Coordinates of C-alpha atoms in Angstrom, one line a residue:
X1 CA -42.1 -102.4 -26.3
X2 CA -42.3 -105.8 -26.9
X3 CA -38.4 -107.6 -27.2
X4 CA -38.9 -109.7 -30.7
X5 CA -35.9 -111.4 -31.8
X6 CA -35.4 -112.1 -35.1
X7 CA -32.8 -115.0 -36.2
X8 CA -33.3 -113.9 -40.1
X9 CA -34.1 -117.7 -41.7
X10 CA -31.6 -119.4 -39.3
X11 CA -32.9 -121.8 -36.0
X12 CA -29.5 -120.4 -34.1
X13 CA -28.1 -117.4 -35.1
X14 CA -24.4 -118.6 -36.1
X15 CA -23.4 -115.7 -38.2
X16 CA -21.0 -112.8 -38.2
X17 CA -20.7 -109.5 -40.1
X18 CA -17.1 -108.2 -40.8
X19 CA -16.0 -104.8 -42.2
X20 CA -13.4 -105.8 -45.1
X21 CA -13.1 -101.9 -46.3
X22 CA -10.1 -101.7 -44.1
X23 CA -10.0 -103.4 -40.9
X24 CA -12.0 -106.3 -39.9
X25 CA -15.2 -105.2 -38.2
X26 CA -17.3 -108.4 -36.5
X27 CA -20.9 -107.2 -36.2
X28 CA -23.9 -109.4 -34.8
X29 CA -26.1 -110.8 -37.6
X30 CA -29.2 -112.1 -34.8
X31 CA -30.8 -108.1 -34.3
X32 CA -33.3 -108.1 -31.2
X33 CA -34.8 -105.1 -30.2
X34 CA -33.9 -100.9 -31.6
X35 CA -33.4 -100.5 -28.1
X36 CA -31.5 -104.3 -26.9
X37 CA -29.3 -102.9 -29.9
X38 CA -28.4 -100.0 -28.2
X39 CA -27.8 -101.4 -24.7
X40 CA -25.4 -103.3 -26.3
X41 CA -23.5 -101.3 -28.1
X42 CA -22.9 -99.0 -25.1
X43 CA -21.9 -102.4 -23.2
X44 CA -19.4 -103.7 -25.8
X45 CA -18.0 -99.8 -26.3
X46 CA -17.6 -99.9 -22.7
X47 CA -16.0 -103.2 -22.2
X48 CA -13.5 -102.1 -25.0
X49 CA -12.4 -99.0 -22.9
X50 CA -11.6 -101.3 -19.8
X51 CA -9.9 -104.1 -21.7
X52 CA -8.0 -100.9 -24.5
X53 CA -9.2 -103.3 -27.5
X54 CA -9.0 -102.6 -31.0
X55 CA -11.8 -101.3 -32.2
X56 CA -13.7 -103.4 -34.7
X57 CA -17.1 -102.9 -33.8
X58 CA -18.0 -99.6 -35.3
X59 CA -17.9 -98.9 -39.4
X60 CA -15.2 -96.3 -39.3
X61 CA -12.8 -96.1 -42.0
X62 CA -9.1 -95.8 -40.9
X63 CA -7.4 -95.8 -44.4
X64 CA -6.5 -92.6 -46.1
X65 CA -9.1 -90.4 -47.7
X66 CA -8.3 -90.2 -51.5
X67 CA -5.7 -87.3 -52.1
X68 CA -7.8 -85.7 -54.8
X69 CA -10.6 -85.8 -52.4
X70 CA -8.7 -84.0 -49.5
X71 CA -6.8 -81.9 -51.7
X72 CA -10.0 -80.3 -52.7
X73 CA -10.9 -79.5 -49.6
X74 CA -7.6 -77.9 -48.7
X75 CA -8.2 -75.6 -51.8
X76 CA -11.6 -74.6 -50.7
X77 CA -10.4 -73.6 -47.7
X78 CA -7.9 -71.4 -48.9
X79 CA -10.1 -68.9 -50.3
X80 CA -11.4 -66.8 -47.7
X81 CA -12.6 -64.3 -50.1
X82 CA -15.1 -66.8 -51.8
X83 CA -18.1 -65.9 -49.1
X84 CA -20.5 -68.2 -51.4
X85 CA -18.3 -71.1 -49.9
X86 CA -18.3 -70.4 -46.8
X87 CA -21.3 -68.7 -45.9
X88 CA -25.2 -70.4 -45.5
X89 CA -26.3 -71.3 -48.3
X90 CA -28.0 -68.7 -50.3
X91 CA -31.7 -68.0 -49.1
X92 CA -32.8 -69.0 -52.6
X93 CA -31.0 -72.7 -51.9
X94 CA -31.3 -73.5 -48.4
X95 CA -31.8 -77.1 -49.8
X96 CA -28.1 -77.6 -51.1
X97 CA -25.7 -75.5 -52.3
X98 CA -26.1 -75.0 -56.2
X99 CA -22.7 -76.2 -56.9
X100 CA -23.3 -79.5 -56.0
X101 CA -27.1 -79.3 -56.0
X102 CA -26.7 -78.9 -60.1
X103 CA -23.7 -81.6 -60.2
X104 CA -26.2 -83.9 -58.5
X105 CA -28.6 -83.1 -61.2
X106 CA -26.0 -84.3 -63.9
X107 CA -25.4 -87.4 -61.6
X108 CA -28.6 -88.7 -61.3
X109 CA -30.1 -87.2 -64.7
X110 CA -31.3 -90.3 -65.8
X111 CA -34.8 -89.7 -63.7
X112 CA -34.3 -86.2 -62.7
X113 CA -34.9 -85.0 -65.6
X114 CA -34.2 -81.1 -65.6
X115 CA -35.9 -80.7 -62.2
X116 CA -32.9 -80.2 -59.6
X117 CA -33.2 -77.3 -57.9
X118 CA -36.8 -78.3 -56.3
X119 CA -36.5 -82.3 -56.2
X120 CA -32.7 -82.2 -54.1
X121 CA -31.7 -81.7 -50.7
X122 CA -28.6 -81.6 -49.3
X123 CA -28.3 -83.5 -45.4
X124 CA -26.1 -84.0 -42.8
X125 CA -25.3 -87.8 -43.8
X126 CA -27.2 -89.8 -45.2
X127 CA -29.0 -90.8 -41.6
X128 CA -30.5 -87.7 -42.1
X129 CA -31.9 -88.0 -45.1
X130 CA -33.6 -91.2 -43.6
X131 CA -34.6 -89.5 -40.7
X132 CA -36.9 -87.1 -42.8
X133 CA -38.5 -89.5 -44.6
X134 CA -40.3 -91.1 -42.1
X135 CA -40.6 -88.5 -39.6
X136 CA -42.2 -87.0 -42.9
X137 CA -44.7 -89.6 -44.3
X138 CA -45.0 -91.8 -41.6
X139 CA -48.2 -91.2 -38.8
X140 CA -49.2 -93.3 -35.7
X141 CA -49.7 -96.7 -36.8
X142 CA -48.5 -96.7 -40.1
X143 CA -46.4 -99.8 -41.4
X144 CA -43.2 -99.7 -43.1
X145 CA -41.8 -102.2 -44.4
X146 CA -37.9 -103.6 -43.8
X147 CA -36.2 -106.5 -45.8
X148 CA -34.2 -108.0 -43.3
X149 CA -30.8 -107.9 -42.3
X150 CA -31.1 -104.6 -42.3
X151 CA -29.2 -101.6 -41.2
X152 CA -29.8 -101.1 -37.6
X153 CA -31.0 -97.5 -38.0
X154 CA -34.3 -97.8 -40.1
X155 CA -36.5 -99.7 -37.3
X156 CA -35.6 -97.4 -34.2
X157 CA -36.1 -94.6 -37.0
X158 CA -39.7 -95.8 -37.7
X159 CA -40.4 -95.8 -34.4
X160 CA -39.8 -92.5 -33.3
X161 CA -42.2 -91.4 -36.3
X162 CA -44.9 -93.4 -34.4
X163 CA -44.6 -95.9 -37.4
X164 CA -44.6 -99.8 -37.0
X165 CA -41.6 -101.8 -38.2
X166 CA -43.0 -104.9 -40.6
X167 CA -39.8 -106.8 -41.0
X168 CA -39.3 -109.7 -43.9
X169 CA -36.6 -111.5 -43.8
X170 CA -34.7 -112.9 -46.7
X171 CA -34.5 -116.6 -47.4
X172 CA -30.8 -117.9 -47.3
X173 CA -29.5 -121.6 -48.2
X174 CA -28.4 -123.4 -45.6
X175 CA -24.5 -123.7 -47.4
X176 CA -24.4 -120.3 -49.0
X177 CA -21.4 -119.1 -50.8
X178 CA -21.9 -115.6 -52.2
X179 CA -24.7 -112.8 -51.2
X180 CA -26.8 -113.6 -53.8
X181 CA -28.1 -116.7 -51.9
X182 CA -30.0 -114.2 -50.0
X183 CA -33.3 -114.3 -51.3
X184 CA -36.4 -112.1 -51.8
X185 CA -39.3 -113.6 -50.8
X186 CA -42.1 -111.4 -52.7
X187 CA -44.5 -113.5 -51.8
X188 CA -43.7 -113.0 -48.3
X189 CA -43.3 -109.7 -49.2
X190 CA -47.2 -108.9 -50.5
X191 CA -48.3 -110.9 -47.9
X192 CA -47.2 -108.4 -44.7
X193 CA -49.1 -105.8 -47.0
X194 CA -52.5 -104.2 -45.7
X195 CA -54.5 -101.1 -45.5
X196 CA -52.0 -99.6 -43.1
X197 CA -48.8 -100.3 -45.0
X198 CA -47.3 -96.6 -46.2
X199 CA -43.6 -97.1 -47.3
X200 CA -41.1 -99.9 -47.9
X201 CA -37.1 -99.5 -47.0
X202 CA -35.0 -100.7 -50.2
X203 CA -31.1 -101.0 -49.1
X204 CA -29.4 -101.4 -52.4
X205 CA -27.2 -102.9 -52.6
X206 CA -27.8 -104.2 -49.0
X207 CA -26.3 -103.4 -45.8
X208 CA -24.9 -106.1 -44.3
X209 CA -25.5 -108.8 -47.0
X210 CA -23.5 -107.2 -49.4
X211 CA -26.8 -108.4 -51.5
X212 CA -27.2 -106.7 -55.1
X213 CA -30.8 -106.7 -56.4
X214 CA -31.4 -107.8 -59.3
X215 CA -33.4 -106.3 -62.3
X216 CA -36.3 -108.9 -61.8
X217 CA -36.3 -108.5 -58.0
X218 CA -36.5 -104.7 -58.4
X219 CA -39.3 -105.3 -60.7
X220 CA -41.1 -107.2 -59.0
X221 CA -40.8 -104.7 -55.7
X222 CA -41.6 -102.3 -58.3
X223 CA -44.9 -104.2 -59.0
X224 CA -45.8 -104.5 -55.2
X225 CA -44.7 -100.7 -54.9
X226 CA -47.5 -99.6 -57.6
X227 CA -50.5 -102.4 -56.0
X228 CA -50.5 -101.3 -52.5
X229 CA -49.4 -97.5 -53.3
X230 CA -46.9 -97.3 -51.3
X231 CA -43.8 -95.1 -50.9
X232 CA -40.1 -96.3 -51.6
X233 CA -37.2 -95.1 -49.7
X234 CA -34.2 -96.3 -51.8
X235 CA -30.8 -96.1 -49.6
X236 CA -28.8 -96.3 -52.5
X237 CA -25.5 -95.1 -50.5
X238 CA -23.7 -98.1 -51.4
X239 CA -24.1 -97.7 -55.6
X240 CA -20.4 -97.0 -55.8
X241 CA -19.2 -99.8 -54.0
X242 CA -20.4 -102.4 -56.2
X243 CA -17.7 -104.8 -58.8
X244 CA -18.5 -107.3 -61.4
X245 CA -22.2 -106.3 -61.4
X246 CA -24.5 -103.7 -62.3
X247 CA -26.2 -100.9 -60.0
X248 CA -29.7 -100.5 -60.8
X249 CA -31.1 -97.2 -59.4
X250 CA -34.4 -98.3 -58.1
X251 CA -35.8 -94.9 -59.5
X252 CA -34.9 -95.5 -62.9
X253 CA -37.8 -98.2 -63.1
X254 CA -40.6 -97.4 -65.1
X255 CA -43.2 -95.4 -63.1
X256 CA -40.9 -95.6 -59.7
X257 CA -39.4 -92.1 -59.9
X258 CA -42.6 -90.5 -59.0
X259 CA -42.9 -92.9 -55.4
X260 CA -39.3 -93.2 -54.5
X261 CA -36.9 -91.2 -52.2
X262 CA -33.7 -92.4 -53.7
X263 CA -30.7 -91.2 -50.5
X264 CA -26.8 -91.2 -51.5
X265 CA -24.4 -90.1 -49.2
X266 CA -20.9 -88.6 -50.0
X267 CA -19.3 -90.1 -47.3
X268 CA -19.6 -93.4 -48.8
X269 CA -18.6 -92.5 -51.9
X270 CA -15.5 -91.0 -51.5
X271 CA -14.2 -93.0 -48.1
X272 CA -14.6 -89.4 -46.1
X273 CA -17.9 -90.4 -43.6
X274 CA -16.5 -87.7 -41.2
X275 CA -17.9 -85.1 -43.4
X276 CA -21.2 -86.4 -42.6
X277 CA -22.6 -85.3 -46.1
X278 CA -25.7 -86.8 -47.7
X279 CA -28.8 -86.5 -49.8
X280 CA -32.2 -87.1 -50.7
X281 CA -33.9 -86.9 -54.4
X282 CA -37.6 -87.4 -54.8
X283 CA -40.6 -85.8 -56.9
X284 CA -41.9 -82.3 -55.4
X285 CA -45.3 -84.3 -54.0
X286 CA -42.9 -86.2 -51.8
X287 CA -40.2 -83.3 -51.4
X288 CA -42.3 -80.9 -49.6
X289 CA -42.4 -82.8 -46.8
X290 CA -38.8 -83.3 -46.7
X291 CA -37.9 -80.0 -47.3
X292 CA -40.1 -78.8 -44.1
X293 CA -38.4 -81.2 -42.1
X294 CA -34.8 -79.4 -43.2
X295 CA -36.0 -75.7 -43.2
X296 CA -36.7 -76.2 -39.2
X297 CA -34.3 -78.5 -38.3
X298 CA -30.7 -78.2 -39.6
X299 CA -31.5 -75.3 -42.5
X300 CA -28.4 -75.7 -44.2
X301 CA -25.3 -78.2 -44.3
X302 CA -21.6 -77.3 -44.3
X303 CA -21.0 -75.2 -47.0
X304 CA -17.2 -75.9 -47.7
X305 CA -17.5 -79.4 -47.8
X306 CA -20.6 -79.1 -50.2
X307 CA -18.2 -77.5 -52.4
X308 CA -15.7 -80.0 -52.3
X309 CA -17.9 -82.9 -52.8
X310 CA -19.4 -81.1 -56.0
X311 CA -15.6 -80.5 -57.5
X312 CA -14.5 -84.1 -56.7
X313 CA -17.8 -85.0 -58.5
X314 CA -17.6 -82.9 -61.1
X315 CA -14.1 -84.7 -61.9
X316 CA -15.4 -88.0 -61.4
X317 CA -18.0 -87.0 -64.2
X318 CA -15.3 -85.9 -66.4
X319 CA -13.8 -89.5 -66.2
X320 CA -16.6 -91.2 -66.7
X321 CA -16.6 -90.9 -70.3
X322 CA -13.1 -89.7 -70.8
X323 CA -11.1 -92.4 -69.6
X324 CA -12.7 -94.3 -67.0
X325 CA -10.1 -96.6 -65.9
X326 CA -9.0 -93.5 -64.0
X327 CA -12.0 -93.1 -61.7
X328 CA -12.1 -93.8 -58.1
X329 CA -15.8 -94.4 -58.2
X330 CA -15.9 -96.7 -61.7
X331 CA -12.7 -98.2 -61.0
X332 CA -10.5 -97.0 -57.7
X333 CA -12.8 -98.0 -54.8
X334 CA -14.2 -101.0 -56.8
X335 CA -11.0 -102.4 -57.3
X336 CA -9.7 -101.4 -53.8
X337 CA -12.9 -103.0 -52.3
X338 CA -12.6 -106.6 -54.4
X339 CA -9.4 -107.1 -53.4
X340 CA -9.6 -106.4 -49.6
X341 CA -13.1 -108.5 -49.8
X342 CA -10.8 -111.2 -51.6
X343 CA -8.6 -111.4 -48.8
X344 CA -10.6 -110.9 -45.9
X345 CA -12.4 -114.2 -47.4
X346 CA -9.3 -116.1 -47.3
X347 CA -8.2 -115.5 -44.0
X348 CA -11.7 -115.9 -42.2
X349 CA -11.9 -119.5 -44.0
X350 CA -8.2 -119.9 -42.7
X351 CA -9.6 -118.8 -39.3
X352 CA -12.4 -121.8 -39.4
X353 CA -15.3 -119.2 -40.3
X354 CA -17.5 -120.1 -43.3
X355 CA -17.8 -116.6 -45.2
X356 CA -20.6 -115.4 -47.7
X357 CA -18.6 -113.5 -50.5
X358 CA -20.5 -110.6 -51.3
X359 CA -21.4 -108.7 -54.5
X360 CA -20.9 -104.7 -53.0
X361 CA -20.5 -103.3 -50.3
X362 CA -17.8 -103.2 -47.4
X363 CA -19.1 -106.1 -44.9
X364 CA -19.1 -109.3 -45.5
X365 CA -20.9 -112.3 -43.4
X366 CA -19.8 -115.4 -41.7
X367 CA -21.0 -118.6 -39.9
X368 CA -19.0 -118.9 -36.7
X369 CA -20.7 -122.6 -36.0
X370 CA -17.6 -124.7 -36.6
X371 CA -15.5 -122.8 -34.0
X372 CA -15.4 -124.3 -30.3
X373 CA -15.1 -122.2 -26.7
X374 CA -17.3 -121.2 -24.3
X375 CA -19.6 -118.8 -25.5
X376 CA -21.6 -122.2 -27.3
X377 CA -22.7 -123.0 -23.6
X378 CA -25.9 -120.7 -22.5
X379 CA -25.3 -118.3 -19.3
X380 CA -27.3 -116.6 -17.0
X381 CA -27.9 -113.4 -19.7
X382 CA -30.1 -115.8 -21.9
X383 CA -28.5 -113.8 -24.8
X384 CA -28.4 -115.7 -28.3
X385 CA -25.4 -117.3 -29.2
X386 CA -24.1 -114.7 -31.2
X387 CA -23.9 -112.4 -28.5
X388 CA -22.4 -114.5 -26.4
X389 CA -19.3 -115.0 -29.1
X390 CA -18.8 -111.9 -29.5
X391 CA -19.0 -110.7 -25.9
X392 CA -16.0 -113.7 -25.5
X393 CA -14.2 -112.3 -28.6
X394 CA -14.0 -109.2 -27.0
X395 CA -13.1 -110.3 -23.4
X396 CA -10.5 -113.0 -24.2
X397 CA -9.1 -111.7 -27.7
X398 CA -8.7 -108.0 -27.4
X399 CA -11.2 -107.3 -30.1
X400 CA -14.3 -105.3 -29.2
X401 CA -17.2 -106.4 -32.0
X402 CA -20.9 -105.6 -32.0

């Protein structure tokens, strides 16, 4: 395996991703190989257990799950004599319970369109959901496309499908102030297209950019999407976490429902990633595949949860038209989110970090080029430089970062 680095439109890598949801997690921004990435999370995890440093590195949530959320739960789990909730699945719905398998229906009925039961399923996180797709559609030697940054998990992914990673990195401007100076390049974009290109990674809005796509870029991937025939997996698990802006399902584009795997994940959207609950909507041409994959792997998901995650749902529905300002997905978590992003900005620049405010999302990036010490002088490792800040931020300042 050949050990590409990729800088992502910078000559040094002098950027830093932080976790603003609750407490500050510093990520690396300069990704080098699946497998480099792994070595060295299991080397700062390590380092963090012989120094006992806080834990920043890892995107855990540590504030409270909403009460509503948990108190739904706690109900479920009261009632012992309701088997259908804590039970498999019925045979019928192995893909989902129906609860929440017909709640998603109502959730994403703006390109379902009446056909739930067969064009759902349910997943262990949304990881999973990801994990099917291209162990599903992807053969030896097929490309897939990545818009980098990118969350760490699609490449490695594609690569245990026997696929190859095409990676295309967004443009940036050198002083950038907010995520939406991350560019598309589309021209960039058709040009890593061939004959062996089967599916393209969409992560709206973007993880770790915080990057919301616009209607014209979506468009315009929408366009490239329908010319070279190719598959869209839309991670879509951070739709809720967007303020100010709006969310454009990818599969709401004309013609786009019919080639997309559109993936949400519960987790995400109600601050309970423990949970692990996640799922997948696509046509039944690209379904059946998927469905395969769950049948003889996991089967079925957690039932009581499934049930919980369709009530909270089901009241979030309710709000949405009733009186929105009352909604933890409309207005709760967006609120919660701008405010923590708001002040995470202020004390990075008060740190001497240059952050990127971002449009959604729960990370947020920032150059690390003004500060002085002695990870800016190269060592034996030959590791880039934002390795080699991060290793020191861990060692010297009690914070283990990835």
């Amino acid at each position: 395996l050949s050990k590409t680095r990729y800088t992502f439109g910078f000559a040094k890598p002098k950027l830093i991703l932080v976790l603003f949801a609750v407490t500050p997690c510093i990520l690396t921004l300069s990704v080098q190989h699946p497998i480099d990435f792994l070595v060295s999370s299991v080397e700062f995890t390590i380092l963090a257990a012989e120094r006992s440093a806080v834990n920043l590195g890892q995107g855990f949530l540590d504030g409270p799950v909403p009460m509503f959320v948990s108190d739904i739960l706690r109900e479920v789990a009261a009632h012992p004599e309701k088997k259908g909730w804590h039970q498999y699945t019925r045979v019928k719905f192995p893909f989902g319970h129906p609860h929440l398998v017909n709640v998603l229906a109502k959730l994403y009925s703006g390109f379902i369109q009446g056909r739930s039961l067969r064009t759902v399923v349910v997943t262990v996180g949304a990881c999973l959901a990801l994990y099917y797709s291209f162990i599903g559609f992807v053969n030896h030697g097929d490309e897939v496309l990545i818009i980098d940054p990118a969350y760490d998990s699609y490449a490695p992914q594609v690569l245990m499908a026997g696929g190859v990673p095409v990676h295309c990195a967004m443009t940036v401007l050198e002083q950038a102030k907010t995520s939406n100076d991350f560019r598309l390049d589309i021209a960039q974009l058709r040009a890593k297209c061939n004959g062996k290109t089967k599916m393209m990674v969409l992560n709206n809005p973007n993880n770790p950019t915080g990057k919301l796509f616009t209607r014209d870029e979506l468009e315009n991937i929408a366009q490239l999407a329908r010319d070279f025939n190719l598959i869209v997996v839309a991670d879509e698990v951070y739709e809720w976490h967007v303020w100010g802006k709006q969310m454009i399902r990818f599969a709401s584009l004309p013609g786009m429902y019919d080639r997309t795997i559109s993936i949400g994940s519960a987790g995400k959207a109600f601050s309970v990633t423990g949970w692990k609950l996640g799922w997948c909507i696509a046509p039944k041409h690209l379904m059946t595949p998927i469905r395969m994959m769950h049948q003889n792997c996991v089967f079925t998901c957690s039932t009581p949860t499934q049930e919980a995650i369709a009530t909270a749902f089901e009241k979030e529905l309710d709000l949405f038209t009733k009186s929105p300002s009352q909604s933890y997905l409309l207005t709760g978590l967006p609120n919660e989110l701008r405010t923590k992003c708001e002040q995470m900005y202020k004390m990075l620049h008060e740190g001497g970090f240059d952050p990127i405010m971002p449009d959604a999302g729960y990370f947020m990036i920032a150059r690390f080029g003004k500060l002085d010490g002695p990870f800016k002088v190269p060592d034996a490792s030959n590791d880039p430089l934002d390795y080699r800040f991060v290793r020191w931020l861990c060692r010297e300042k009690v914070y283990v970062v990835f």
